[in-house]
Tab-separated table of C-alpha atoms in Angstrom:
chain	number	residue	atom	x	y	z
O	1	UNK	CA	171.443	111.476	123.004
O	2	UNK	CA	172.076	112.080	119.096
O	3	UNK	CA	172.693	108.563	118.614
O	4	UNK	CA	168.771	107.567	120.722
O	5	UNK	CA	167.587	110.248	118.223
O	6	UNK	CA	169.199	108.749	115.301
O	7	UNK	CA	167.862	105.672	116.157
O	8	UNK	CA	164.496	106.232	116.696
O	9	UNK	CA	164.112	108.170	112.873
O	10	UNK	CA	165.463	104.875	111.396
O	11	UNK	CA	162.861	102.659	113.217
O	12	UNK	CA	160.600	104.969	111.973
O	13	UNK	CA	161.925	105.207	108.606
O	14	UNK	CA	162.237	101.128	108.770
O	15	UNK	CA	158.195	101.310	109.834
O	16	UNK	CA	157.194	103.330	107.690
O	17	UNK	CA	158.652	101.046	104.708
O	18	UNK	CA	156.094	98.076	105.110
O	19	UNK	CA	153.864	96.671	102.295
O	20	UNK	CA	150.756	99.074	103.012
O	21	UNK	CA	151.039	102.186	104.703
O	22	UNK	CA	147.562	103.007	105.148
O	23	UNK	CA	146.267	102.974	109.001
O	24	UNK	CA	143.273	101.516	109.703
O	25	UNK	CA	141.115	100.779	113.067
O	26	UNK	CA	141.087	97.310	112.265
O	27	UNK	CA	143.169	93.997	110.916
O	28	UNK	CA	141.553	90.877	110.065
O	29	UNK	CA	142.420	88.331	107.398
O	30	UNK	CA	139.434	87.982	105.324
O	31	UNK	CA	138.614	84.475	105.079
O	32	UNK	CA	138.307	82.482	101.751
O	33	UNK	CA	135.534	82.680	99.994
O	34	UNK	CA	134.141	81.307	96.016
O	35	UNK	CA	131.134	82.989	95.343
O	36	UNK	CA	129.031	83.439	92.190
O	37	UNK	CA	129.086	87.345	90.831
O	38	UNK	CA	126.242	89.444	88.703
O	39	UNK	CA	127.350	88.234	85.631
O	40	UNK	CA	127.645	84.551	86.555
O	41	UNK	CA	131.125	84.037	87.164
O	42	UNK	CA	132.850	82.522	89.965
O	43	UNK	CA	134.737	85.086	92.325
O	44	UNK	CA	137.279	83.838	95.130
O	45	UNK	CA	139.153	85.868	97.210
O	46	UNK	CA	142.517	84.331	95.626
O	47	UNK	CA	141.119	86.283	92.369
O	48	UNK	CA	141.274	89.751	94.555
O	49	UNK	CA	144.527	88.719	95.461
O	50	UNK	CA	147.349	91.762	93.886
O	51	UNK	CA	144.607	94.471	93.958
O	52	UNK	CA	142.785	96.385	96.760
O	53	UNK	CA	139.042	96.469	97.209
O	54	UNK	CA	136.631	98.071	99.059
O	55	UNK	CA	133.664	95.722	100.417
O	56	UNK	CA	130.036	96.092	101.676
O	57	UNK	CA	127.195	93.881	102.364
O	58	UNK	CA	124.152	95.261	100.871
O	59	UNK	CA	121.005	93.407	99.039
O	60	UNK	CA	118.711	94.521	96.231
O	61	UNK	CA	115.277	94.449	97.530
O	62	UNK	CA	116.834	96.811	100.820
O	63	UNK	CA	114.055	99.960	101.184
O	64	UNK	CA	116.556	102.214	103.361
O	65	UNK	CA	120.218	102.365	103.271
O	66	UNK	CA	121.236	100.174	100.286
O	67	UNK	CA	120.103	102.406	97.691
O	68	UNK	CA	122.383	105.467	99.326
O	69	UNK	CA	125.601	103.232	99.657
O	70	UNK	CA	125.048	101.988	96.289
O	71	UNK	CA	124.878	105.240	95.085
O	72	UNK	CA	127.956	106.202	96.656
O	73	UNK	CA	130.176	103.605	95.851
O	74	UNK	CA	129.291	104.611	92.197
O	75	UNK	CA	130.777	108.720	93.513
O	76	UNK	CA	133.489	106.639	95.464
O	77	UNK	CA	134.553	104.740	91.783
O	78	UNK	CA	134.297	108.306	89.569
O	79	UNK	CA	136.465	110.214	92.476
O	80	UNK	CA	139.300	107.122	91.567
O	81	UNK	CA	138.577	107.375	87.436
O	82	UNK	CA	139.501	111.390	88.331
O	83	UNK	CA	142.391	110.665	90.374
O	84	UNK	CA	143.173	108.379	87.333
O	85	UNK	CA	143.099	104.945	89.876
O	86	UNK	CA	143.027	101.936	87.955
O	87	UNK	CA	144.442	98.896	90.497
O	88	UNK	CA	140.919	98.162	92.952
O	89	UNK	CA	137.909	96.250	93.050
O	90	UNK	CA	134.145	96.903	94.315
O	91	UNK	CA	133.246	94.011	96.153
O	92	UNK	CA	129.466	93.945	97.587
O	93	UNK	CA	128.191	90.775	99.031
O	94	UNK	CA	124.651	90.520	98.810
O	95	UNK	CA	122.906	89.643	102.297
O	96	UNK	CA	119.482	88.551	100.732
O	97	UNK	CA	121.339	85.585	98.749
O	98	UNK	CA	118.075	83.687	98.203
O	99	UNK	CA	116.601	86.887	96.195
O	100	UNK	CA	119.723	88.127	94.765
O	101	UNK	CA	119.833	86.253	91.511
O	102	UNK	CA	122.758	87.547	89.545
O	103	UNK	CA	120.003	88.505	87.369
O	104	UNK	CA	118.224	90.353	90.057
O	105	UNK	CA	121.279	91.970	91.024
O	106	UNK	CA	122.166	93.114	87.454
O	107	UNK	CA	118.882	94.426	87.139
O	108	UNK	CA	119.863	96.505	90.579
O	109	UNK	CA	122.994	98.036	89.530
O	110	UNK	CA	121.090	99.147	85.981
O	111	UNK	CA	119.740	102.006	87.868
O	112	UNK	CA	122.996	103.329	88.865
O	113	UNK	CA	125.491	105.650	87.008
O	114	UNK	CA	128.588	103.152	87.365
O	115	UNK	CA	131.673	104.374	85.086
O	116	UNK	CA	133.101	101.016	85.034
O	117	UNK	CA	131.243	97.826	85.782
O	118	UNK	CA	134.191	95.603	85.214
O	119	UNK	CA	135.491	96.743	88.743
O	120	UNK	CA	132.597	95.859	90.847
O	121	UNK	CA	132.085	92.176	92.005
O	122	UNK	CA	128.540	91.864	93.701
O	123	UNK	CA	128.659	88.359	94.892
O	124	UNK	CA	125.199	85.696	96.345
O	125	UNK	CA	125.149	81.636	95.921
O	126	UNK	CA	125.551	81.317	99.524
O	127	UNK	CA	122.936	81.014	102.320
O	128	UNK	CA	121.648	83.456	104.832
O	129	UNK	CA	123.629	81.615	107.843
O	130	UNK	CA	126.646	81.699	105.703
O	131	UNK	CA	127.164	85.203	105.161
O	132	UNK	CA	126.090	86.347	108.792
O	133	UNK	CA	128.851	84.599	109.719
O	134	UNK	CA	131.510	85.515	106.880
O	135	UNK	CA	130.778	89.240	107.843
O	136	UNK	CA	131.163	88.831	111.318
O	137	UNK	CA	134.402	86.818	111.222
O	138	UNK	CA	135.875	88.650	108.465
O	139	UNK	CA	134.704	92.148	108.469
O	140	UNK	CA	133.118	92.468	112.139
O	141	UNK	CA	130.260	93.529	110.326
O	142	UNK	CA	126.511	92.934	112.210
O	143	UNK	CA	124.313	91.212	109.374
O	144	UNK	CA	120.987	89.482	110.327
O	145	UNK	CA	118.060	88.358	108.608
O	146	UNK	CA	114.428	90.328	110.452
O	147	UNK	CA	112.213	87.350	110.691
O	148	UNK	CA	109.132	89.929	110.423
O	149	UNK	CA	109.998	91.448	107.826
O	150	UNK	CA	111.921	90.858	103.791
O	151	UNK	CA	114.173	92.857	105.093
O	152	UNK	CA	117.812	92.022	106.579
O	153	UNK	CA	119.372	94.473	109.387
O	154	UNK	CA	123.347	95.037	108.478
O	155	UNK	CA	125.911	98.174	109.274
O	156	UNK	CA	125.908	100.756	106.823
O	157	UNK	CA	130.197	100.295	106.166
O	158	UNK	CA	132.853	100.616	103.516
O	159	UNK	CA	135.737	98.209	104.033
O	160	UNK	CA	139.381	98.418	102.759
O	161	UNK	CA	140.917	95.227	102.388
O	162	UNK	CA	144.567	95.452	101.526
O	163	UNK	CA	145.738	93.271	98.101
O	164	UNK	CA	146.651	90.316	100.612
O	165	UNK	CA	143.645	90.297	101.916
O	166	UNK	CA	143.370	92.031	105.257
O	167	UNK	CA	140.513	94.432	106.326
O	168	UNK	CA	142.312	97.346	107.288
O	169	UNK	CA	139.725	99.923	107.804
O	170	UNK	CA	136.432	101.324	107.712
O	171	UNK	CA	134.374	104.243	106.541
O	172	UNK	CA	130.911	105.390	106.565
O	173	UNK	CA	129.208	104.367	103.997
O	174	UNK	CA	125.899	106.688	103.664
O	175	UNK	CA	128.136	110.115	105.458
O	176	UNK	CA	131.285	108.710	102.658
O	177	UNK	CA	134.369	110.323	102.648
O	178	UNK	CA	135.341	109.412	99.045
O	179	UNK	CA	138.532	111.372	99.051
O	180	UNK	CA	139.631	109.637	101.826
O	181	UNK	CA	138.837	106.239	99.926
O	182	UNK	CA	140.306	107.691	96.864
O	183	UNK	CA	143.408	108.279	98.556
O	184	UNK	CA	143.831	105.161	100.536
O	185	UNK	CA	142.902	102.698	97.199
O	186	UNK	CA	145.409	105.027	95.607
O	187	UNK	CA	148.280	104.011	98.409
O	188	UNK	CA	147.476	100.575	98.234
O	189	UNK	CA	147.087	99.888	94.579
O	190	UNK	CA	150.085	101.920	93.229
O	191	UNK	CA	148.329	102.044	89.550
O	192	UNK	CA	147.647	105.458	88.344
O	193	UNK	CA	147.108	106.086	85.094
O	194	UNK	CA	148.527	109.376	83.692
């Protein structure tokens, strides 16, 4: 019996000891993606690569949740400049790509408080079919473009994706719970500075 016991602690000491330790309700490889940010450059998931991020689909011209989950990713990035987090990313890819010019979506984050905007990649130069698809395949997210409207339904989530790109796990993103996010980036990314 002592030895079944001993046992079972290693395996879950051994467990315990792979590369991200953060448990998540989900696991999907994001798929690879090159896609212009707000300040022009080119962004590919191979650039993410070594760091986590946390990713959203939002759009500029959005009259109801955007604006809140913008707003919150901006608490989300001070709660990680207080915990002294340094390794991450912001990733938001814009679901209105033929409005969301990266000078349109400059413009948008202008109105927000963000305490570092070299950490946030808000990526468009792809079309509307394209990135209804990318979300469902690599976030299970529900994006779709309301033909009656200029608007485009999406879910209102937060995704970790881990520095070798896998989406790990969801939060809220309008009900946030940015120490939760704090802590996880903090597991993942190892870099705190003192």
């Amino acid at each position: 019996m002592k030895r079944l016991i001993m046992l079972a602690a290693l395996m879950m000491l051994v467990a315990g000891c792979s590369n991200y330790k953060v448990k998540g309700d989900m696991d999907i490889e994001v798929q690879d993606f090159s896609h212009e940010n707000q300040r022009g450059e080119e962004v590919s998931l191979e650039d993410l690569k070594g760091s986590p991020w946390l990713a959203t689909f939002v759009f500029t011209n959005c009259n109801t949740v955007c604006p809140p989950m913008t707003y919150n990713l901006t608490e989300v990035q001070k709660g990680l400049q207080k915990a002294g987090v340094d390794d991450y990313k912001i990733v938001a890819f814009s679901i209105d790509p033929d409005n969301d010019t990266p000078e349109a979506i400059t413009e948008y984050l202008a109105g927000y408080d963000i305490v570092d905007d070299s950490k946030w990649e808000y990526l468009t130069g792809y079309n509307q079919q394209y990135i209804e698809q990318y979300a469902r395949n690599s976030f299970r997210a529900h994006v779709k473009d309301d033909p009656n409207s200029d608007q485009v339904i999406h879910t209102t989530y937060f995704y970790l994706v881990t520095p070798d790109g896998h989406a790990i796990k969801s939060y809220d993103g309008i009900d946030v719970p940015v120490e939760v996010i704090v802590e996880d980036l903090k597991t993942l990314g190892g870099e705190v500075n003192a």
